[in-house]
Amino acid sequence: MDYKNLTDKELVKRTIENDDSAFTEIIERYKRKVFSIGYKHSYNKETASDLSQEIFAKVYLNLKKYKPSYRFSTWIIRIATNHCIDYLRKKKLKTISYEHTFKDLDNQYSNLPIPDESYNPEVLWEDAELKDVMLQAVEQLPEKYREIIVLRHYEELSYKEIAEVLDLPIGTVMTYLHRARKMLKDFFFKNQDRG
Amino acid sequence: MINKCLPDHVIQNYIEGLLPPAERKRVEEHLHQCPGCEKRLKQFEFVFKGLEQVDYPEPPEDFTIKTLRFIRQERTRKLRKRVYTGVVGIAAALLGILIITSTNLLMLLGIDISPVARLFIEIKHEVLMFTNYLTGILNVISVLAAGLKGGQLINSLFWGGVAAVFIIFLKLRDKLRILQHVIG
């Protein structure tokens, strides 16, 4: 049986009918996406691997709850995102208020070159330290903003898909995304704007 | 004349290519004239570029096999838990039935109830009283919770109404100012 030619919904149906090879194909199709979501919430390969296994276990044990009217990819990303959010909550990475966001990064970033008006983003972002600061800045965004940044910029989902995953209106998704990017912009350029 | 400066969300939508052609052209014309907005555009482009830079590793080669093994373990664990819960539940129910019926059975058979059996009857009576007491408390809590939900709904409606009136007031005030500016 060639499972690669079956659609996601057909694979789900077969898995429910106790065909575990069908679920193996589901894992193969989505392991990179699920692993990347796990990694972007932990920045650790082993933790990402553990999270991904738990996510696929949740998917498997809840397949009977999947409604075929929804896209399967959206459903699995929703489970992955919610599981990772729960993981971060358990780790007690609390939502930080706007006034305290990025506080710990200020010292780290103060040693890096502040972009002036003549900067070239292509060149600046080759700096590994700056990339690290961006990763940490995203990690420190309020939870609802961070998730939308991850899904839009890292997972490259459309606004509609993000709205389905997070169960939010599209307008709210766009508002949160704009605010999240503004927070990041204000963090990187606050010294330049003051000067 | 420089038009009113561009809001942040318009600049972001411009970078993402989400603006219709007419608005895109208007934004570009404004950017040519407004150094402040041009600066903000560059800042947002910097952020967008930075968000593209994230790399992430591939899952390990044996990921699928390990995941399937993990799922099998989880499946077994859940099944064991269900069986255990079922057995404990049935045992507790049987014990309960035994306690309640045994004393009545003894009496029916005319067997002399020893002090131990009398104690059994008292315990049964106390357990039933306690269950009734708990049920009463749960009923009170349910009524309170329903009242609280109703209170929350009234609260939401009230403040929603206040916010709506305030927003309408602000919009009317802006419109009046524009009208005054046009007339004046």
mmCIF file of C-alpha atoms in Angstrom:
data_model
loop_
_atom_site.group_PDB
_atom_site.id
_atom_site.type_symbol
_atom_site.label_atom_id
_atom_site.label_comp_id
_atom_site.label_asym_id
_atom_site.label_seq_id
_atom_site.Cartn_x
_atom_site.Cartn_y
_atom_site.Cartn_z
ATOM 1 C CA MET A 1 0.000 0.000 0.000
ATOM 2 C CA ASP A 2 1.441 3.345 -1.048
ATOM 3 C CA TYR A 3 0.497 5.740 1.754
ATOM 4 C CA LYS A 4 2.330 8.674 0.174
ATOM 5 C CA ASN A 5 -0.483 9.137 -2.325
ATOM 6 C CA LEU A 6 -3.237 9.233 0.278
ATOM 7 C CA THR A 7 -4.624 12.528 1.553
ATOM 8 C CA ASP A 8 -4.319 13.489 5.215
ATOM 9 C CA LYS A 9 -7.999 12.711 5.796
ATOM 10 C CA GLU A 10 -7.644 9.256 4.273
ATOM 11 C CA LEU A 11 -4.637 8.575 6.486
ATOM 12 C CA VAL A 12 -6.598 9.687 9.554
ATOM 13 C CA LYS A 13 -9.478 7.379 8.604
ATOM 14 C CA ARG A 14 -7.106 4.434 8.189
ATOM 15 C CA THR A 15 -5.366 5.150 11.482
ATOM 16 C CA ILE A 16 -8.715 5.152 13.297
ATOM 17 C CA GLU A 17 -9.369 1.763 11.662
ATOM 18 C CA ASN A 18 -6.176 0.509 13.382
ATOM 19 C CA ASP A 19 -3.757 0.882 10.484
ATOM 20 C CA ASP A 20 -0.642 2.154 12.287
ATOM 21 C CA SER A 21 1.343 2.402 9.055
ATOM 22 C CA ALA A 22 -1.009 5.215 8.034
ATOM 23 C CA PHE A 23 -0.020 7.145 11.160
ATOM 24 C CA THR A 24 3.643 6.533 10.389
ATOM 25 C CA GLU A 25 3.067 8.417 7.139
ATOM 26 C CA ILE A 26 1.398 11.273 9.083
ATOM 27 C CA ILE A 27 4.484 11.505 11.305
ATOM 28 C CA GLU A 28 6.748 11.594 8.242
ATOM 29 C CA ARG A 29 4.721 14.390 6.675
ATOM 30 C CA TYR A 30 4.555 16.625 9.730
ATOM 31 C CA LYS A 31 7.643 15.816 11.787
ATOM 32 C CA ARG A 32 9.665 18.787 10.475
ATOM 33 C CA LYS A 33 6.870 21.268 11.113
ATOM 34 C CA VAL A 34 6.061 19.897 14.588
ATOM 35 C CA PHE A 35 9.750 19.690 15.509
ATOM 36 C CA SER A 36 10.301 23.292 14.400
ATOM 37 C CA ILE A 37 7.404 24.481 16.581
ATOM 38 C CA GLY A 38 8.850 22.542 19.523
ATOM 39 C CA TYR A 39 12.303 23.974 18.868
ATOM 40 C CA LYS A 40 11.056 27.557 18.664
ATOM 41 C CA HIS A 41 9.532 27.162 22.114
ATOM 42 C CA SER A 42 12.573 25.578 23.727
ATOM 43 C CA TYR A 43 15.702 26.299 21.617
ATOM 44 C CA ASN A 44 16.952 22.861 22.678
ATOM 45 C CA LYS A 45 17.051 19.821 20.359
ATOM 46 C CA GLU A 46 16.361 17.212 23.040
ATOM 47 C CA THR A 47 13.455 19.177 24.519
ATOM 48 C CA ALA A 48 12.082 19.809 21.031
ATOM 49 C CA SER A 49 12.269 16.071 20.340
ATOM 50 C CA ASP A 50 10.436 15.231 23.593
ATOM 51 C CA LEU A 51 7.784 17.873 22.931
ATOM 52 C CA SER A 52 7.293 16.604 19.374
ATOM 53 C CA GLN A 53 6.815 13.012 20.550
ATOM 54 C CA GLU A 54 4.240 14.156 23.105
ATOM 55 C CA ILE A 55 2.481 16.188 20.424
ATOM 56 C CA PHE A 56 2.215 13.245 18.042
ATOM 57 C CA ALA A 57 0.980 11.069 20.905
ATOM 58 C CA LYS A 58 -1.755 13.642 21.601
ATOM 59 C CA VAL A 59 -2.631 13.730 17.912
ATOM 60 C CA TYR A 60 -2.849 9.929 17.765
ATOM 61 C CA LEU A 61 -4.933 9.542 20.923
ATOM 62 C CA ASN A 62 -7.339 12.310 19.849
ATOM 63 C CA LEU A 63 -7.782 11.390 16.189
ATOM 64 C CA LYS A 64 -11.416 10.460 16.751
ATOM 65 C CA LYS A 65 -12.068 14.086 17.772
ATOM 66 C CA TYR A 66 -10.705 15.444 14.471
ATOM 67 C CA LYS A 67 -13.440 17.015 12.325
ATOM 68 C CA PRO A 68 -12.780 16.495 8.588
ATOM 69 C CA SER A 69 -14.336 19.908 7.804
ATOM 70 C CA TYR A 70 -11.083 21.469 9.113
ATOM 71 C CA ARG A 71 -7.704 21.215 7.438
ATOM 72 C CA PHE A 72 -5.654 18.527 9.132
ATOM 73 C CA SER A 73 -2.472 20.628 8.987
ATOM 74 C CA THR A 74 -4.211 23.442 10.896
ATOM 75 C CA TRP A 75 -5.495 20.973 13.489
ATOM 76 C CA ILE A 76 -2.080 19.427 14.112
ATOM 77 C CA ILE A 77 -0.377 22.834 14.340
ATOM 78 C CA ARG A 78 -3.013 23.921 16.850
ATOM 79 C CA ILE A 79 -2.294 20.891 19.031
ATOM 80 C CA ALA A 80 1.442 21.521 18.706
ATOM 81 C CA THR A 81 1.134 25.237 19.570
ATOM 82 C CA ASN A 82 -1.141 24.626 22.571
ATOM 83 C CA HIS A 83 1.126 21.864 23.885
ATOM 84 C CA CYS A 84 4.178 24.119 23.639
ATOM 85 C CA ILE A 85 2.329 26.973 25.363
ATOM 86 C CA ASP A 86 1.455 24.574 28.217
ATOM 87 C CA TYR A 87 5.113 23.545 28.375
ATOM 88 C CA LEU A 88 6.260 27.151 28.719
ATOM 89 C CA ARG A 89 3.613 27.845 31.371
ATOM 90 C CA LYS A 90 4.757 24.862 33.385
ATOM 91 C CA LYS A 91 8.315 26.130 33.105
ATOM 92 C CA LYS A 92 6.898 29.299 34.639
ATOM 93 C CA LEU A 93 7.986 31.580 31.862
ATOM 94 C CA LYS A 94 5.396 34.166 32.763
ATOM 95 C CA THR A 95 3.973 36.792 30.474
ATOM 96 C CA ILE A 96 5.960 39.904 31.164
ATOM 97 C CA SER A 97 4.284 43.278 31.158
ATOM 98 C CA TYR A 98 5.305 45.617 28.365
ATOM 99 C CA GLU A 99 7.290 47.859 30.695
ATOM 100 C CA HIS A 100 9.515 44.974 31.758
ATOM 101 C CA THR A 101 9.760 43.160 28.436
ATOM 102 C CA PHE A 102 13.298 42.844 27.123
ATOM 103 C CA LYS A 103 14.684 44.151 30.439
ATOM 104 C CA ASP A 104 17.303 41.428 30.657
ATOM 105 C CA LEU A 105 18.271 41.892 27.027
ATOM 106 C CA ASP A 106 19.115 45.572 27.395
ATOM 107 C CA ASN A 107 22.628 44.872 28.719
ATOM 108 C CA GLN A 108 23.306 42.253 26.055
ATOM 109 C CA TYR A 109 22.118 44.470 23.261
ATOM 110 C CA SER A 110 23.868 47.610 24.445
ATOM 111 C CA ASN A 111 27.185 46.141 23.306
ATOM 112 C CA LEU A 112 25.998 45.498 19.789
ATOM 113 C CA PRO A 113 26.071 48.116 17.022
ATOM 114 C CA ILE A 114 22.878 50.171 16.952
ATOM 115 C CA PRO A 115 21.618 50.464 13.405
ATOM 116 C CA ASP A 116 21.925 54.020 12.153
ATOM 117 C CA GLU A 117 20.156 55.526 9.188
ATOM 118 C CA SER A 118 22.648 54.174 6.680
ATOM 119 C CA TYR A 119 22.500 50.539 7.788
ATOM 120 C CA ASN A 120 21.977 47.631 5.463
ATOM 121 C CA PRO A 121 19.746 44.993 7.124
ATOM 122 C CA GLU A 122 21.235 42.227 4.976
ATOM 123 C CA VAL A 123 24.705 42.932 6.331
ATOM 124 C CA LEU A 124 23.699 43.579 9.934
ATOM 125 C CA TRP A 125 21.765 40.338 10.295
ATOM 126 C CA GLU A 126 24.834 38.301 9.463
ATOM 127 C CA ASP A 127 25.939 39.017 13.032
ATOM 128 C CA ALA A 128 25.280 35.838 15.050
ATOM 129 C CA GLU A 129 24.981 37.743 18.325
ATOM 130 C CA LEU A 130 22.322 40.015 16.885
ATOM 131 C CA LYS A 131 20.383 36.956 15.669
ATOM 132 C CA ASP A 132 20.569 35.560 19.178
ATOM 133 C CA VAL A 133 19.202 38.805 20.620
ATOM 134 C CA MET A 134 16.277 38.663 18.170
ATOM 135 C CA LEU A 135 15.516 35.054 19.211
ATOM 136 C CA GLN A 136 15.502 36.009 22.854
ATOM 137 C CA ALA A 137 13.458 39.158 22.194
ATOM 138 C CA VAL A 138 10.791 37.065 20.473
ATOM 139 C CA GLU A 139 10.865 34.587 23.351
ATOM 140 C CA GLN A 140 10.205 37.416 25.798
ATOM 141 C CA LEU A 141 7.217 38.840 23.980
ATOM 142 C CA PRO A 142 3.855 38.378 25.717
ATOM 143 C CA GLU A 143 2.569 34.892 25.013
ATOM 144 C CA LYS A 144 -0.221 35.798 22.586
ATOM 145 C CA TYR A 145 2.147 38.026 20.530
ATOM 146 C CA ARG A 146 4.973 35.490 20.559
ATOM 147 C CA GLU A 147 2.774 32.695 19.210
ATOM 148 C CA ILE A 148 1.586 34.828 16.315
ATOM 149 C CA ILE A 149 5.152 35.884 15.423
ATOM 150 C CA VAL A 150 6.227 32.212 15.453
ATOM 151 C CA LEU A 151 3.320 31.118 13.281
ATOM 152 C CA ARG A 152 3.600 34.024 10.802
ATOM 153 C CA HIS A 153 7.342 34.478 10.431
ATOM 154 C CA TYR A 154 8.747 31.072 11.322
ATOM 155 C CA GLU A 155 6.002 28.715 10.178
ATOM 156 C CA GLU A 156 4.875 31.086 7.376
ATOM 157 C CA LEU A 157 1.171 30.508 7.919
ATOM 158 C CA SER A 158 -1.377 32.853 6.379
ATOM 159 C CA TYR A 159 -3.489 35.136 8.571
ATOM 160 C CA LYS A 160 -6.468 32.856 8.006
ATOM 161 C CA GLU A 161 -4.514 29.763 9.080
ATOM 162 C CA ILE A 162 -3.176 31.523 12.181
ATOM 163 C CA ALA A 163 -6.741 32.571 13.073
ATOM 164 C CA GLU A 164 -7.836 28.929 12.814
ATOM 165 C CA VAL A 165 -4.911 27.595 14.845
ATOM 166 C CA LEU A 166 -5.303 30.122 17.654
ATOM 167 C CA ASP A 167 -9.100 30.342 17.374
ATOM 168 C CA LEU A 168 -9.030 34.122 17.033
ATOM 169 C CA PRO A 169 -10.697 36.509 14.573
ATOM 170 C CA ILE A 170 -8.422 37.508 11.662
ATOM 171 C CA GLY A 171 -8.618 41.161 12.736
ATOM 172 C CA THR A 172 -7.271 40.264 16.177
ATOM 173 C CA VAL A 173 -4.437 38.239 14.625
ATOM 174 C CA MET A 174 -3.404 41.217 12.507
ATOM 175 C CA THR A 175 -3.613 43.613 15.461
ATOM 176 C CA TYR A 176 -1.496 41.358 17.681
ATOM 177 C CA LEU A 177 1.044 40.859 14.904
ATOM 178 C CA HIS A 178 1.382 44.598 14.284
ATOM 179 C CA ARG A 179 1.808 45.246 17.998
ATOM 180 C CA ALA A 180 4.378 42.468 18.376
ATOM 181 C CA ARG A 181 6.500 43.830 15.533
ATOM 182 C CA LYS A 182 6.190 47.350 16.958
ATOM 183 C CA MET A 183 7.449 46.076 20.313
ATOM 184 C CA LEU A 184 10.443 44.521 18.605
ATOM 185 C CA LYS A 185 11.098 47.682 16.586
ATOM 186 C CA ASP A 186 10.884 49.865 19.682
ATOM 187 C CA PHE A 187 13.293 47.546 21.496
ATOM 188 C CA PHE A 188 15.962 47.658 18.795
ATOM 189 C CA PHE A 189 15.636 51.352 18.017
ATOM 190 C CA LYS A 190 14.685 52.967 21.314
ATOM 191 C CA ASN A 191 18.150 54.459 21.770
ATOM 192 C CA GLN A 192 18.234 55.777 18.210
ATOM 193 C CA ASP A 193 14.756 57.282 18.509
ATOM 194 C CA ARG A 194 15.632 58.986 21.789
ATOM 195 C CA GLY A 195 18.810 60.405 20.265
ATOM 196 C CA MET B 1 2.209 69.443 1.593
ATOM 197 C CA ILE B 2 3.018 66.323 3.602
ATOM 198 C CA ASN B 3 -0.084 64.272 4.398
ATOM 199 C CA LYS B 4 -0.719 62.954 7.869
ATOM 200 C CA CYS B 5 2.011 60.448 8.833
ATOM 201 C CA LEU B 6 1.490 56.763 8.175
ATOM 202 C CA PRO B 7 0.303 54.539 11.037
ATOM 203 C CA ASP B 8 2.654 51.669 11.950
ATOM 204 C CA HIS B 9 0.247 49.001 10.706
ATOM 205 C CA VAL B 10 0.091 50.622 7.236
ATOM 206 C CA ILE B 11 3.907 50.606 7.013
ATOM 207 C CA GLN B 12 3.945 46.929 8.020
ATOM 208 C CA ASN B 13 1.236 46.036 5.494
ATOM 209 C CA TYR B 14 3.241 47.931 2.856
ATOM 210 C CA ILE B 15 6.349 45.848 3.603
ATOM 211 C CA GLU B 16 4.324 42.625 3.414
ATOM 212 C CA GLY B 17 2.774 43.641 0.093
ATOM 213 C CA LEU B 18 -0.756 43.577 1.492
ATOM 214 C CA LEU B 19 -1.854 47.029 0.274
ATOM 215 C CA PRO B 20 -4.041 47.452 -2.815
ATOM 216 C CA PRO B 21 -2.209 49.215 -5.708
ATOM 217 C CA ALA B 22 -3.834 52.646 -5.198
ATOM 218 C CA GLU B 23 -2.973 52.745 -1.508
ATOM 219 C CA ARG B 24 0.521 51.425 -2.161
ATOM 220 C CA LYS B 25 1.120 54.324 -4.549
ATOM 221 C CA ARG B 26 -0.204 56.836 -2.005
ATOM 222 C CA VAL B 27 2.105 55.392 0.657
ATOM 223 C CA GLU B 28 5.117 55.561 -1.658
ATOM 224 C CA GLU B 29 4.364 59.190 -2.488
ATOM 225 C CA HIS B 30 4.155 59.992 1.191
ATOM 226 C CA LEU B 31 7.411 58.174 1.957
ATOM 227 C CA HIS B 32 9.247 60.322 -0.620
ATOM 228 C CA GLN B 33 8.173 63.425 1.272
ATOM 229 C CA CYS B 34 8.310 62.331 4.891
ATOM 230 C CA PRO B 35 11.716 61.521 6.459
ATOM 231 C CA GLY B 36 10.060 60.396 9.683
ATOM 232 C CA CYS B 37 7.972 57.742 7.962
ATOM 233 C CA GLU B 38 10.914 56.712 5.758
ATOM 234 C CA LYS B 39 12.931 56.154 8.951
ATOM 235 C CA ARG B 40 10.174 54.054 10.504
ATOM 236 C CA LEU B 41 9.921 52.036 7.293
ATOM 237 C CA LYS B 42 13.631 51.179 7.502
ATOM 238 C CA GLN B 43 13.275 50.236 11.156
ATOM 239 C CA PHE B 44 10.407 47.871 10.406
ATOM 240 C CA GLU B 45 12.312 46.401 7.452
ATOM 241 C CA PHE B 46 15.165 45.698 9.861
ATOM 242 C CA VAL B 47 12.787 43.790 12.165
ATOM 243 C CA PHE B 48 11.222 41.870 9.281
ATOM 244 C CA LYS B 49 14.661 40.871 8.059
ATOM 245 C CA GLY B 50 15.687 39.767 11.527
ATOM 246 C CA LEU B 51 12.609 37.578 11.864
ATOM 247 C CA GLU B 52 13.593 35.775 8.647
ATOM 248 C CA GLN B 53 16.991 34.806 10.009
ATOM 249 C CA VAL B 54 15.970 32.031 12.384
ATOM 250 C CA ASP B 55 17.379 28.626 11.565
ATOM 251 C CA TYR B 56 16.247 25.465 13.224
ATOM 252 C CA PRO B 57 17.698 21.965 13.230
ATOM 253 C CA GLU B 58 16.141 18.962 11.529
ATOM 254 C CA PRO B 59 14.520 16.265 13.681
ATOM 255 C CA PRO B 60 16.863 13.329 14.456
ATOM 256 C CA GLU B 61 16.984 10.441 11.979
ATOM 257 C CA ASP B 62 15.348 7.950 14.325
ATOM 258 C CA PHE B 63 12.562 10.389 15.267
ATOM 259 C CA THR B 64 9.710 8.413 13.666
ATOM 260 C CA ILE B 65 10.671 5.100 15.294
ATOM 261 C CA LYS B 66 11.083 6.708 18.724
ATOM 262 C CA THR B 67 7.765 8.531 18.346
ATOM 263 C CA LEU B 68 5.902 5.332 17.445
ATOM 264 C CA ARG B 69 7.460 3.592 20.454
ATOM 265 C CA PHE B 70 6.427 6.513 22.697
ATOM 266 C CA ILE B 71 2.863 6.380 21.360
ATOM 267 C CA ARG B 72 2.651 2.642 22.073
ATOM 268 C CA GLN B 73 3.822 3.260 25.640
ATOM 269 C CA GLU B 74 1.273 6.049 26.089
ATOM 270 C CA ARG B 75 -1.501 3.882 24.702
ATOM 271 C CA THR B 76 -0.630 1.062 27.145
ATOM 272 C CA ARG B 77 -0.350 3.473 30.055
ATOM 273 C CA LYS B 78 -3.800 4.972 29.351
ATOM 274 C CA LEU B 79 -5.345 1.506 29.007
ATOM 275 C CA ARG B 80 -3.828 0.393 32.314
ATOM 276 C CA LYS B 81 -5.112 3.548 33.983
ATOM 277 C CA ARG B 82 -8.613 2.947 32.624
ATOM 278 C CA VAL B 83 -8.630 -0.677 33.825
ATOM 279 C CA TYR B 84 -7.291 0.308 37.240
ATOM 280 C CA THR B 85 -9.871 3.080 37.643
ATOM 281 C CA GLY B 86 -12.623 0.685 36.567
ATOM 282 C CA VAL B 87 -11.562 -2.036 39.026
ATOM 283 C CA VAL B 88 -11.242 0.415 41.915
ATOM 284 C CA GLY B 89 -14.618 1.931 41.055
ATOM 285 C CA ILE B 90 -16.373 -1.451 40.947
ATOM 286 C CA ALA B 91 -14.691 -2.544 44.192
ATOM 287 C CA ALA B 92 -15.742 0.661 45.953
ATOM 288 C CA ALA B 93 -19.306 0.317 44.679
ATOM 289 C CA LEU B 94 -19.513 -3.333 45.818
ATOM 290 C CA LEU B 95 -18.121 -2.432 49.219
ATOM 291 C CA GLY B 96 -20.661 0.337 49.557
ATOM 292 C CA ILE B 97 -23.535 -1.947 48.616
ATOM 293 C CA LEU B 98 -22.234 -4.592 51.014
ATOM 294 C CA ILE B 99 -22.071 -2.149 53.904
ATOM 295 C CA ILE B 100 -25.561 -0.791 53.282
ATOM 296 C CA THR B 101 -27.273 -4.135 52.714
ATOM 297 C CA SER B 102 -25.404 -6.361 55.160
ATOM 298 C CA THR B 103 -26.917 -4.830 58.282
ATOM 299 C CA ASN B 104 -30.441 -5.014 56.815
ATOM 300 C CA LEU B 105 -29.827 -8.614 55.789
ATOM 301 C CA LEU B 106 -28.703 -9.564 59.271
ATOM 302 C CA MET B 107 -31.863 -8.049 60.730
ATOM 303 C CA LEU B 108 -34.083 -9.850 58.214
ATOM 304 C CA LEU B 109 -32.492 -13.184 59.105
ATOM 305 C CA GLY B 110 -33.246 -12.505 62.763
ATOM 306 C CA ILE B 111 -29.644 -12.696 63.696
ATOM 307 C CA ASP B 112 -28.842 -10.950 66.894
ATOM 308 C CA ILE B 113 -27.029 -7.768 66.051
ATOM 309 C CA SER B 114 -23.827 -7.600 67.978
ATOM 310 C CA PRO B 115 -22.353 -4.301 69.111
ATOM 311 C CA VAL B 116 -20.092 -4.422 66.054
ATOM 312 C CA ALA B 117 -23.075 -4.684 63.771
ATOM 313 C CA ARG B 118 -24.804 -1.819 65.645
ATOM 314 C CA LEU B 119 -21.669 0.249 65.059
ATOM 315 C CA PHE B 120 -21.929 -0.680 61.389
ATOM 316 C CA ILE B 121 -25.473 0.678 61.268
ATOM 317 C CA GLU B 122 -24.381 3.908 62.934
ATOM 318 C CA ILE B 123 -21.540 4.358 60.456
ATOM 319 C CA LYS B 124 -23.941 3.756 57.573
ATOM 320 C CA HIS B 125 -26.309 6.339 58.993
ATOM 321 C CA GLU B 126 -23.491 8.892 59.430
ATOM 322 C CA VAL B 127 -22.221 8.290 55.873
ATOM 323 C CA LEU B 128 -25.698 8.854 54.438
ATOM 324 C CA MET B 129 -26.112 12.026 56.537
ATOM 325 C CA PHE B 130 -22.720 13.293 55.339
ATOM 326 C CA THR B 131 -23.609 12.560 51.698
ATOM 327 C CA ASN B 132 -26.848 14.531 52.073
ATOM 328 C CA TYR B 133 -24.896 17.370 53.691
ATOM 329 C CA LEU B 134 -22.373 17.417 50.809
ATOM 330 C CA THR B 135 -25.177 17.400 48.245
ATOM 331 C CA GLY B 136 -26.720 20.395 49.998
ATOM 332 C CA ILE B 137 -23.416 22.297 49.891
ATOM 333 C CA LEU B 138 -22.966 21.470 46.201
ATOM 334 C CA ASN B 139 -26.465 22.790 45.464
ATOM 335 C CA VAL B 140 -25.670 26.052 47.254
ATOM 336 C CA ILE B 141 -22.391 26.382 45.332
ATOM 337 C CA SER B 142 -24.245 25.782 42.037
ATOM 338 C CA VAL B 143 -26.732 28.536 42.859
ATOM 339 C CA LEU B 144 -23.914 30.933 43.815
ATOM 340 C CA ALA B 145 -22.004 30.125 40.606
ATOM 341 C CA ALA B 146 -25.117 30.783 38.525
ATOM 342 C CA GLY B 147 -25.601 34.092 40.343
ATOM 343 C CA LEU B 148 -21.963 35.002 39.766
ATOM 344 C CA LYS B 149 -22.234 34.272 36.029
ATOM 345 C CA GLY B 150 -25.334 36.456 35.851
ATOM 346 C CA GLY B 151 -23.470 39.200 37.719
ATOM 347 C CA GLN B 152 -20.503 38.933 35.314
ATOM 348 C CA LEU B 153 -22.857 39.227 32.346
ATOM 349 C CA ILE B 154 -24.468 42.377 33.767
ATOM 350 C CA ASN B 155 -21.006 43.789 34.499
ATOM 351 C CA SER B 156 -19.818 43.105 30.927
ATOM 352 C CA LEU B 157 -22.958 44.654 29.430
ATOM 353 C CA PHE B 158 -22.604 47.767 31.590
ATOM 354 C CA TRP B 159 -18.937 48.460 30.816
ATOM 355 C CA GLY B 160 -19.434 47.493 27.175
ATOM 356 C CA GLY B 161 -22.183 50.117 27.013
ATOM 357 C CA VAL B 162 -19.959 52.737 28.650
ATOM 358 C CA ALA B 163 -17.119 51.980 26.191
ATOM 359 C CA ALA B 164 -19.507 52.178 23.206
ATOM 360 C CA VAL B 165 -20.861 55.584 24.321
ATOM 361 C CA PHE B 166 -17.303 56.864 24.810
ATOM 362 C CA ILE B 167 -16.173 55.673 21.357
ATOM 363 C CA ILE B 168 -19.236 57.266 19.705
ATOM 364 C CA PHE B 169 -18.485 60.509 21.580
ATOM 365 C CA LEU B 170 -14.864 60.543 20.336
ATOM 366 C CA LYS B 171 -15.879 59.858 16.733
ATOM 367 C CA LEU B 172 -18.525 62.615 16.825
ATOM 368 C CA ARG B 173 -15.993 65.004 18.315
ATOM 369 C CA ASP B 174 -13.511 64.265 15.468
ATOM 370 C CA LYS B 175 -16.219 64.748 12.844
ATOM 371 C CA LEU B 176 -17.238 68.100 14.450
ATOM 372 C CA ARG B 177 -13.623 69.283 14.377
ATOM 373 C CA ILE B 178 -13.303 68.405 10.682
ATOM 374 C CA LEU B 179 -16.564 70.224 9.966
ATOM 375 C CA GLN B 180 -15.388 73.277 11.911
ATOM 376 C CA HIS B 181 -12.089 73.210 10.003
ATOM 377 C CA VAL B 182 -13.916 73.064 6.661
ATOM 378 C CA ILE B 183 -16.359 75.830 7.578
ATOM 379 C CA GLY B 184 -13.753 77.922 9.340
#
